Amino acid sequence: SHIRERILNAARHYFAKYGYTASSLGRVASTVGVTKPMVHYYFGNKEGLYRAALESAYQDLKPRLEAAASCKGDCRQKLLALAQAHQKLLQEAPETIRLALQPCTAEPSDASMSIEPHIFRELYVSIAHRILTEARARGQVRNIHPEVLARLLWASMAESYDLEPPRSVSPKTFAEEVVDVIWNGIAASPDSDQ
């Protein structure tokens, strides 16, 4: 319903801006102009609202990241497309990215840490697994566990979120450099300038 969507949008804003602990059902309800019992009616409790906000954020992220990872090209090109899509989302929908990052970056004492962390793994590991499976079949990469790549790429992109303007590195360059480090490692080749 329209009211449910308005509540969910307000919740996404508050959870992204203030985190799970500092957000309240009362604040979300007053922003939308409904009562707190109305929020309970649609979402049950604060955890239910948070789960719905996380699910909503990931549903926004998933098709864009899946499309990027499905581009034509080799493993490196697909990783670059995935990183660039993440950077584009960071510019276009920072609240969605911030909300998506919270289960991964929350302090251990934060209750949000235990809420729906599998959504991150499901999304990124499935994308990384598909990319690596194709790359292994083509002989492009050594045997790397998909979750390692997923977490490395996710952590790198999450770190870019903390780069507040003015940035010393453009989002495009950041994505390219991250993929270069992942793809080539950090050891200098004998013929490169160190």
JSON list of C-alpha atoms in Angstrom, two decimals:
[
{"chain": "A", "resi": 1, "resn": "SER", "atom": "CA", "xyz": [0.00, 0.00, 0.00]},
{"chain": "A", "resi": 2, "resn": "HIS", "atom": "CA", "xyz": [0.97, 3.65, -0.35]},
{"chain": "A", "resi": 3, "resn": "ILE", "atom": "CA", "xyz": [1.29, 4.15, 3.42]},
{"chain": "A", "resi": 4, "resn": "ARG", "atom": "CA", "xyz": [3.56, 1.10, 3.76]},
{"chain": "A", "resi": 5, "resn": "GLU", "atom": "CA", "xyz": [5.85, 2.43, 1.02]},
{"chain": "A", "resi": 6, "resn": "ARG", "atom": "CA", "xyz": [6.02, 5.87, 2.65]},
{"chain": "A", "resi": 7, "resn": "ILE", "atom": "CA", "xyz": [6.92, 4.29, 5.99]},
{"chain": "A", "resi": 8, "resn": "LEU", "atom": "CA", "xyz": [9.53, 2.11, 4.32]},
{"chain": "A", "resi": 9, "resn": "ASN", "atom": "CA", "xyz": [11.10, 5.07, 2.49]},
{"chain": "A", "resi": 10, "resn": "ALA", "atom": "CA", "xyz": [11.29, 7.09, 5.71]},
{"chain": "A", "resi": 11, "resn": "ALA", "atom": "CA", "xyz": [12.80, 4.11, 7.51]},
{"chain": "A", "resi": 12, "resn": "ARG", "atom": "CA", "xyz": [15.44, 3.67, 4.80]},
{"chain": "A", "resi": 13, "resn": "HIS", "atom": "CA", "xyz": [16.38, 7.32, 5.25]},
{"chain": "A", "resi": 14, "resn": "TYR", "atom": "CA", "xyz": [16.65, 7.14, 9.04]},
{"chain": "A", "resi": 15, "resn": "PHE", "atom": "CA", "xyz": [18.42, 3.78, 9.20]},
{"chain": "A", "resi": 16, "resn": "ALA", "atom": "CA", "xyz": [20.90, 4.91, 6.54]},
{"chain": "A", "resi": 17, "resn": "LYS", "atom": "CA", "xyz": [21.55, 8.24, 8.23]},
{"chain": "A", "resi": 18, "resn": "TYR", "atom": "CA", "xyz": [21.50, 7.25, 11.91]},
{"chain": "A", "resi": 19, "resn": "GLY", "atom": "CA", "xyz": [21.91, 3.46, 11.97]},
{"chain": "A", "resi": 20, "resn": "TYR", "atom": "CA", "xyz": [19.72, 0.89, 13.64]},
{"chain": "A", "resi": 21, "resn": "THR", "atom": "CA", "xyz": [20.26, 1.86, 17.26]},
{"chain": "A", "resi": 22, "resn": "ALA", "atom": "CA", "xyz": [19.72, 5.61, 16.88]},
{"chain": "A", "resi": 23, "resn": "SER", "atom": "CA", "xyz": [16.60, 5.30, 14.71]},
{"chain": "A", "resi": 24, "resn": "SER", "atom": "CA", "xyz": [13.16, 5.04, 16.28]},
{"chain": "A", "resi": 25, "resn": "LEU", "atom": "CA", "xyz": [9.76, 3.91, 15.11]},
{"chain": "A", "resi": 26, "resn": "GLY", "atom": "CA", "xyz": [8.29, 7.11, 16.56]},
{"chain": "A", "resi": 27, "resn": "ARG", "atom": "CA", "xyz": [10.57, 9.28, 14.42]},
{"chain": "A", "resi": 28, "resn": "VAL", "atom": "CA", "xyz": [9.74, 7.29, 11.30]},
{"chain": "A", "resi": 29, "resn": "ALA", "atom": "CA", "xyz": [6.00, 7.46, 12.07]},
{"chain": "A", "resi": 30, "resn": "SER", "atom": "CA", "xyz": [6.02, 11.22, 12.69]},
{"chain": "A", "resi": 31, "resn": "THR", "atom": "CA", "xyz": [7.96, 11.85, 9.47]},
{"chain": "A", "resi": 32, "resn": "VAL", "atom": "CA", "xyz": [5.31, 10.03, 7.47]},
{"chain": "A", "resi": 33, "resn": "GLY", "atom": "CA", "xyz": [2.43, 11.49, 9.47]},
{"chain": "A", "resi": 34, "resn": "VAL", "atom": "CA", "xyz": [1.13, 8.21, 10.84]},
{"chain": "A", "resi": 35, "resn": "THR", "atom": "CA", "xyz": [0.96, 6.72, 14.30]},
{"chain": "A", "resi": 36, "resn": "LYS", "atom": "CA", "xyz": [3.49, 4.32, 15.76]},
{"chain": "A", "resi": 37, "resn": "PRO", "atom": "CA", "xyz": [0.84, 1.54, 15.89]},
{"chain": "A", "resi": 38, "resn": "MET", "atom": "CA", "xyz": [0.49, 1.95, 12.10]},
{"chain": "A", "resi": 39, "resn": "VAL", "atom": "CA", "xyz": [4.21, 1.16, 11.72]},
{"chain": "A", "resi": 40, "resn": "HIS", "atom": "CA", "xyz": [3.72, -1.89, 13.96]},
{"chain": "A", "resi": 41, "resn": "TYR", "atom": "CA", "xyz": [0.76, -2.96, 11.82]},
{"chain": "A", "resi": 42, "resn": "TYR", "atom": "CA", "xyz": [2.87, -3.10, 8.65]},
{"chain": "A", "resi": 43, "resn": "PHE", "atom": "CA", "xyz": [6.25, -4.22, 10.04]},
{"chain": "A", "resi": 44, "resn": "GLY", "atom": "CA", "xyz": [5.67, -5.72, 13.48]},
{"chain": "A", "resi": 45, "resn": "ASN", "atom": "CA", "xyz": [8.54, -4.07, 15.31]},
{"chain": "A", "resi": 46, "resn": "LYS", "atom": "CA", "xyz": [11.77, -2.12, 14.76]},
{"chain": "A", "resi": 47, "resn": "GLU", "atom": "CA", "xyz": [13.66, -5.21, 13.64]},
{"chain": "A", "resi": 48, "resn": "GLY", "atom": "CA", "xyz": [10.93, -6.04, 11.13]},
{"chain": "A", "resi": 49, "resn": "LEU", "atom": "CA", "xyz": [11.07, -2.51, 9.75]},
{"chain": "A", "resi": 50, "resn": "TYR", "atom": "CA", "xyz": [14.87, -2.69, 9.54]},
{"chain": "A", "resi": 51, "resn": "ARG", "atom": "CA", "xyz": [14.73, -6.05, 7.77]},
{"chain": "A", "resi": 52, "resn": "ALA", "atom": "CA", "xyz": [12.25, -4.60, 5.27]},
{"chain": "A", "resi": 53, "resn": "ALA", "atom": "CA", "xyz": [14.47, -1.54, 4.72]},
{"chain": "A", "resi": 54, "resn": "LEU", "atom": "CA", "xyz": [17.52, -3.75, 4.14]},
{"chain": "A", "resi": 55, "resn": "GLU", "atom": "CA", "xyz": [15.60, -5.99, 1.76]},
{"chain": "A", "resi": 56, "resn": "SER", "atom": "CA", "xyz": [14.33, -2.95, -0.11]},
{"chain": "A", "resi": 57, "resn": "ALA", "atom": "CA", "xyz": [17.86, -1.53, -0.44]},
{"chain": "A", "resi": 58, "resn": "TYR", "atom": "CA", "xyz": [19.22, -4.83, -1.74]},
{"chain": "A", "resi": 59, "resn": "GLN", "atom": "CA", "xyz": [16.37, -5.18, -4.19]},
{"chain": "A", "resi": 60, "resn": "ASP", "atom": "CA", "xyz": [17.44, -1.80, -5.58]},
{"chain": "A", "resi": 61, "resn": "LEU", "atom": "CA", "xyz": [21.09, -2.86, -5.73]},
{"chain": "A", "resi": 62, "resn": "LYS", "atom": "CA", "xyz": [20.75, -6.39, -7.06]},
{"chain": "A", "resi": 63, "resn": "PRO", "atom": "CA", "xyz": [19.51, -5.80, -10.64]},
{"chain": "A", "resi": 64, "resn": "ARG", "atom": "CA", "xyz": [22.07, -3.08, -11.27]},
{"chain": "A", "resi": 65, "resn": "LEU", "atom": "CA", "xyz": [24.98, -5.12, -9.93]},
{"chain": "A", "resi": 66, "resn": "GLU", "atom": "CA", "xyz": [23.78, -8.27, -11.70]},
{"chain": "A", "resi": 67, "resn": "ALA", "atom": "CA", "xyz": [23.53, -6.38, -14.99]},
{"chain": "A", "resi": 68, "resn": "ALA", "atom": "CA", "xyz": [27.04, -4.99, -14.57]},
{"chain": "A", "resi": 69, "resn": "ALA", "atom": "CA", "xyz": [28.49, -8.42, -13.81]},
{"chain": "A", "resi": 70, "resn": "SER", "atom": "CA", "xyz": [26.71, -9.87, -16.85]},
{"chain": "A", "resi": 71, "resn": "CYS", "atom": "CA", "xyz": [28.48, -7.58, -19.28]},
{"chain": "A", "resi": 72, "resn": "LYS", "atom": "CA", "xyz": [30.48, -9.05, -22.13]},
{"chain": "A", "resi": 73, "resn": "GLY", "atom": "CA", "xyz": [34.18, -9.50, -21.55]},
{"chain": "A", "resi": 74, "resn": "ASP", "atom": "CA", "xyz": [36.66, -11.37, -19.45]},
{"chain": "A", "resi": 75, "resn": "CYS", "atom": "CA", "xyz": [36.81, -11.66, -15.67]},
{"chain": "A", "resi": 76, "resn": "ARG", "atom": "CA", "xyz": [38.73, -8.40, -15.24]},
{"chain": "A", "resi": 77, "resn": "GLN", "atom": "CA", "xyz": [36.21, -6.49, -17.37]},
{"chain": "A", "resi": 78, "resn": "LYS", "atom": "CA", "xyz": [33.31, -7.95, -15.37]},
{"chain": "A", "resi": 79, "resn": "LEU", "atom": "CA", "xyz": [34.96, -7.06, -12.06]},
{"chain": "A", "resi": 80, "resn": "LEU", "atom": "CA", "xyz": [35.56, -3.53, -13.36]},
{"chain": "A", "resi": 81, "resn": "ALA", "atom": "CA", "xyz": [31.93, -3.23, -14.49]},
{"chain": "A", "resi": 82, "resn": "LEU", "atom": "CA", "xyz": [30.79, -4.42, -11.05]},
{"chain": "A", "resi": 83, "resn": "ALA", "atom": "CA", "xyz": [33.06, -1.93, -9.24]},
{"chain": "A", "resi": 84, "resn": "GLN", "atom": "CA", "xyz": [31.98, 0.91, -11.54]},
{"chain": "A", "resi": 85, "resn": "ALA", "atom": "CA", "xyz": [28.30, 0.08, -11.00]},
{"chain": "A", "resi": 86, "resn": "HIS", "atom": "CA", "xyz": [28.90, 0.23, -7.25]},
{"chain": "A", "resi": 87, "resn": "GLN", "atom": "CA", "xyz": [30.58, 3.63, -7.62]},
{"chain": "A", "resi": 88, "resn": "LYS", "atom": "CA", "xyz": [27.72, 4.89, -9.80]},
{"chain": "A", "resi": 89, "resn": "LEU", "atom": "CA", "xyz": [25.21, 3.75, -7.19]},
{"chain": "A", "resi": 90, "resn": "LEU", "atom": "CA", "xyz": [27.27, 5.52, -4.55]},
{"chain": "A", "resi": 91, "resn": "GLN", "atom": "CA", "xyz": [26.84, 8.76, -6.47]},
{"chain": "A", "resi": 92, "resn": "GLU", "atom": "CA", "xyz": [23.19, 8.26, -7.44]},
{"chain": "A", "resi": 93, "resn": "ALA", "atom": "CA", "xyz": [21.80, 6.53, -4.35]},
{"chain": "A", "resi": 94, "resn": "PRO", "atom": "CA", "xyz": [24.12, 7.11, -1.37]},
{"chain": "A", "resi": 95, "resn": "GLU", "atom": "CA", "xyz": [21.42, 6.22, 1.18]},
{"chain": "A", "resi": 96, "resn": "THR", "atom": "CA", "xyz": [20.89, 2.84, -0.46]},
{"chain": "A", "resi": 97, "resn": "ILE", "atom": "CA", "xyz": [24.62, 2.12, -0.37]},
{"chain": "A", "resi": 98, "resn": "ARG", "atom": "CA", "xyz": [24.94, 3.32, 3.22]},
{"chain": "A", "resi": 99, "resn": "LEU", "atom": "CA", "xyz": [22.04, 1.11, 4.29]},
{"chain": "A", "resi": 100, "resn": "ALA", "atom": "CA", "xyz": [23.48, -1.82, 2.35]},
{"chain": "A", "resi": 101, "resn": "LEU", "atom": "CA", "xyz": [26.86, -1.37, 4.04]},
{"chain": "A", "resi": 102, "resn": "GLN", "atom": "CA", "xyz": [25.54, -1.20, 7.59]},
{"chain": "A", "resi": 103, "resn": "PRO", "atom": "CA", "xyz": [25.35, -4.95, 8.27]},
{"chain": "A", "resi": 104, "resn": "CYS", "atom": "CA", "xyz": [28.97, -5.20, 7.13]},
{"chain": "A", "resi": 105, "resn": "THR", "atom": "CA", "xyz": [30.39, -2.17, 8.91]},
{"chain": "A", "resi": 106, "resn": "ALA", "atom": "CA", "xyz": [28.34, -2.00, 12.10]},
{"chain": "A", "resi": 107, "resn": "GLU", "atom": "CA", "xyz": [30.09, -2.06, 15.45]},
{"chain": "A", "resi": 108, "resn": "PRO", "atom": "CA", "xyz": [29.86, -5.49, 17.12]},
{"chain": "A", "resi": 109, "resn": "SER", "atom": "CA", "xyz": [27.65, -4.04, 19.87]},
{"chain": "A", "resi": 110, "resn": "ASP", "atom": "CA", "xyz": [25.20, -2.67, 17.30]},
{"chain": "A", "resi": 111, "resn": "ALA", "atom": "CA", "xyz": [22.05, -4.80, 17.08]},
{"chain": "A", "resi": 112, "resn": "SER", "atom": "CA", "xyz": [21.96, -4.32, 13.30]},
{"chain": "A", "resi": 113, "resn": "MET", "atom": "CA", "xyz": [25.01, -6.57, 12.95]},
{"chain": "A", "resi": 114, "resn": "SER", "atom": "CA", "xyz": [22.87, -9.64, 13.58]},
{"chain": "A", "resi": 115, "resn": "ILE", "atom": "CA", "xyz": [20.04, -8.65, 11.25]},
{"chain": "A", "resi": 116, "resn": "GLU", "atom": "CA", "xyz": [20.05, -10.13, 7.76]},
{"chain": "A", "resi": 117, "resn": "PRO", "atom": "CA", "xyz": [23.81, -10.31, 7.08]},
{"chain": "A", "resi": 118, "resn": "HIS", "atom": "CA", "xyz": [23.14, -13.17, 4.66]},
{"chain": "A", "resi": 119, "resn": "ILE", "atom": "CA", "xyz": [21.69, -10.71, 2.14]},
{"chain": "A", "resi": 120, "resn": "PHE", "atom": "CA", "xyz": [25.20, -9.33, 1.58]},
{"chain": "A", "resi": 121, "resn": "ARG", "atom": "CA", "xyz": [26.66, -12.78, 1.10]},
{"chain": "A", "resi": 122, "resn": "GLU", "atom": "CA", "xyz": [23.81, -13.90, -1.12]},
{"chain": "A", "resi": 123, "resn": "LEU", "atom": "CA", "xyz": [24.17, -10.95, -3.45]},
{"chain": "A", "resi": 124, "resn": "TYR", "atom": "CA", "xyz": [27.93, -10.50, -3.69]},
{"chain": "A", "resi": 125, "resn": "VAL", "atom": "CA", "xyz": [28.99, -14.13, -3.41]},
{"chain": "A", "resi": 126, "resn": "SER", "atom": "CA", "xyz": [26.52, -15.19, -6.09]},
{"chain": "A", "resi": 127, "resn": "ILE", "atom": "CA", "xyz": [27.87, -12.49, -8.42]},
{"chain": "A", "resi": 128, "resn": "ALA", "atom": "CA", "xyz": [31.51, -13.30, -7.63]},
{"chain": "A", "resi": 129, "resn": "HIS", "atom": "CA", "xyz": [30.84, -17.03, -7.96]},
{"chain": "A", "resi": 130, "resn": "ARG", "atom": "CA", "xyz": [29.38, -16.58, -11.43]},
{"chain": "A", "resi": 131, "resn": "ILE", "atom": "CA", "xyz": [32.30, -14.40, -12.55]},
{"chain": "A", "resi": 132, "resn": "LEU", "atom": "CA", "xyz": [34.91, -16.79, -11.14]},
{"chain": "A", "resi": 133, "resn": "THR", "atom": "CA", "xyz": [33.22, -19.90, -12.49]},
{"chain": "A", "resi": 134, "resn": "GLU", "atom": "CA", "xyz": [33.27, -18.44, -15.99]},
{"chain": "A", "resi": 135, "resn": "ALA", "atom": "CA", "xyz": [36.85, -17.21, -15.57]},
{"chain": "A", "resi": 136, "resn": "ARG", "atom": "CA", "xyz": [38.06, -20.60, -14.28]},
{"chain": "A", "resi": 137, "resn": "ALA", "atom": "CA", "xyz": [36.44, -22.35, -17.24]},
{"chain": "A", "resi": 138, "resn": "ARG", "atom": "CA", "xyz": [38.36, -20.00, -19.56]},
{"chain": "A", "resi": 139, "resn": "GLY", "atom": "CA", "xyz": [41.62, -20.44, -17.63]},
{"chain": "A", "resi": 140, "resn": "GLN", "atom": "CA", "xyz": [41.74, -16.74, -16.71]},
{"chain": "A", "resi": 141, "resn": "VAL", "atom": "CA", "xyz": [42.15, -17.09, -12.93]},
{"chain": "A", "resi": 142, "resn": "ARG", "atom": "CA", "xyz": [43.61, -19.45, -10.41]},
{"chain": "A", "resi": 143, "resn": "ASN", "atom": "CA", "xyz": [41.34, -21.23, -7.95]},
{"chain": "A", "resi": 144, "resn": "ILE", "atom": "CA", "xyz": [40.05, -18.46, -5.65]},
{"chain": "A", "resi": 145, "resn": "HIS", "atom": "CA", "xyz": [37.17, -18.97, -3.23]},
{"chain": "A", "resi": 146, "resn": "PRO", "atom": "CA", "xyz": [34.25, -16.77, -4.40]},
{"chain": "A", "resi": 147, "resn": "GLU", "atom": "CA", "xyz": [33.58, -15.39, -0.91]},
{"chain": "A", "resi": 148, "resn": "VAL", "atom": "CA", "xyz": [37.17, -14.11, -0.64]},
{"chain": "A", "resi": 149, "resn": "LEU", "atom": "CA", "xyz": [36.80, -12.13, -3.87]},
{"chain": "A", "resi": 150, "resn": "ALA", "atom": "CA", "xyz": [33.33, -10.95, -2.89]},
{"chain": "A", "resi": 151, "resn": "ARG", "atom": "CA", "xyz": [34.49, -9.68, 0.49]},
{"chain": "A", "resi": 152, "resn": "LEU", "atom": "CA", "xyz": [37.61, -8.07, -0.95]},
{"chain": "A", "resi": 153, "resn": "LEU", "atom": "CA", "xyz": [35.66, -6.23, -3.62]},
{"chain": "A", "resi": 154, "resn": "TRP", "atom": "CA", "xyz": [32.87, -5.28, -1.20]},
{"chain": "A", "resi": 155, "resn": "ALA", "atom": "CA", "xyz": [35.34, -4.01, 1.42]},
{"chain": "A", "resi": 156, "resn": "SER", "atom": "CA", "xyz": [37.16, -1.93, -1.16]},
{"chain": "A", "resi": 157, "resn": "MET", "atom": "CA", "xyz": [33.95, -0.40, -2.46]},
{"chain": "A", "resi": 158, "resn": "ALA", "atom": "CA", "xyz": [32.73, 0.16, 1.11]},
{"chain": "A", "resi": 159, "resn": "GLU", "atom": "CA", "xyz": [35.92, 2.06, 1.85]},
{"chain": "A", "resi": 160, "resn": "SER", "atom": "CA", "xyz": [35.24, 4.36, -1.11]},
{"chain": "A", "resi": 161, "resn": "TYR", "atom": "CA", "xyz": [32.02, 5.40, 0.61]},
{"chain": "A", "resi": 162, "resn": "ASP", "atom": "CA", "xyz": [34.13, 7.02, 3.34]},
{"chain": "A", "resi": 163, "resn": "LEU", "atom": "CA", "xyz": [35.96, 9.20, 0.83]},
{"chain": "A", "resi": 164, "resn": "GLU", "atom": "CA", "xyz": [34.09, 12.43, 1.34]},
{"chain": "A", "resi": 165, "resn": "PRO", "atom": "CA", "xyz": [34.37, 15.20, -1.25]},
{"chain": "A", "resi": 166, "resn": "PRO", "atom": "CA", "xyz": [36.67, 16.69, -2.20]},
{"chain": "A", "resi": 167, "resn": "ARG", "atom": "CA", "xyz": [38.12, 13.39, -3.31]},
{"chain": "A", "resi": 168, "resn": "SER", "atom": "CA", "xyz": [41.70, 13.02, -4.41]},
{"chain": "A", "resi": 169, "resn": "VAL", "atom": "CA", "xyz": [40.59, 10.12, -6.64]},
{"chain": "A", "resi": 170, "resn": "SER", "atom": "CA", "xyz": [37.58, 10.08, -8.95]},
{"chain": "A", "resi": 171, "resn": "PRO", "atom": "CA", "xyz": [35.02, 7.28, -8.49]},
{"chain": "A", "resi": 172, "resn": "LYS", "atom": "CA", "xyz": [35.97, 5.88, -11.92]},
{"chain": "A", "resi": 173, "resn": "THR", "atom": "CA", "xyz": [39.68, 5.86, -11.09]},
{"chain": "A", "resi": 174, "resn": "PHE", "atom": "CA", "xyz": [38.98, 4.33, -7.68]},
{"chain": "A", "resi": 175, "resn": "ALA", "atom": "CA", "xyz": [37.06, 1.45, -9.26]},
{"chain": "A", "resi": 176, "resn": "GLU", "atom": "CA", "xyz": [39.79, 0.91, -11.87]},
{"chain": "A", "resi": 177, "resn": "GLU", "atom": "CA", "xyz": [42.58, 0.91, -9.26]},
{"chain": "A", "resi": 178, "resn": "VAL", "atom": "CA", "xyz": [40.72, -1.50, -6.96]},
{"chain": "A", "resi": 179, "resn": "VAL", "atom": "CA", "xyz": [40.18, -3.95, -9.83]},
{"chain": "A", "resi": 180, "resn": "ASP", "atom": "CA", "xyz": [43.82, -3.57, -10.91]},
{"chain": "A", "resi": 181, "resn": "VAL", "atom": "CA", "xyz": [45.00, -4.45, -7.40]},
{"chain": "A", "resi": 182, "resn": "ILE", "atom": "CA", "xyz": [42.64, -7.42, -7.22]},
{"chain": "A", "resi": 183, "resn": "TRP", "atom": "CA", "xyz": [43.54, -8.59, -10.71]},
{"chain": "A", "resi": 184, "resn": "ASN", "atom": "CA", "xyz": [47.31, -7.99, -10.66]},
{"chain": "A", "resi": 185, "resn": "GLY", "atom": "CA", "xyz": [48.11, -8.09, -6.97]},
{"chain": "A", "resi": 186, "resn": "ILE", "atom": "CA", "xyz": [50.41, -5.50, -5.46]},
{"chain": "A", "resi": 187, "resn": "ALA", "atom": "CA", "xyz": [53.77, -6.99, -6.37]},
{"chain": "A", "resi": 188, "resn": "ALA", "atom": "CA", "xyz": [55.63, -5.05, -9.02]},
{"chain": "A", "resi": 189, "resn": "SER", "atom": "CA", "xyz": [56.47, -7.00, -12.13]},
{"chain": "A", "resi": 190, "resn": "PRO", "atom": "CA", "xyz": [60.15, -7.09, -13.15]},
{"chain": "A", "resi": 191, "resn": "ASP", "atom": "CA", "xyz": [59.52, -4.78, -16.11]},
{"chain": "A", "resi": 192, "resn": "SER", "atom": "CA", "xyz": [57.40, -2.15, -14.30]},
{"chain": "A", "resi": 193, "resn": "ASP", "atom": "CA", "xyz": [58.54, 1.11, -12.73]},
{"chain": "A", "resi": 194, "resn": "GLN", "atom": "CA", "xyz": [58.52, 0.64, -8.98]}
]
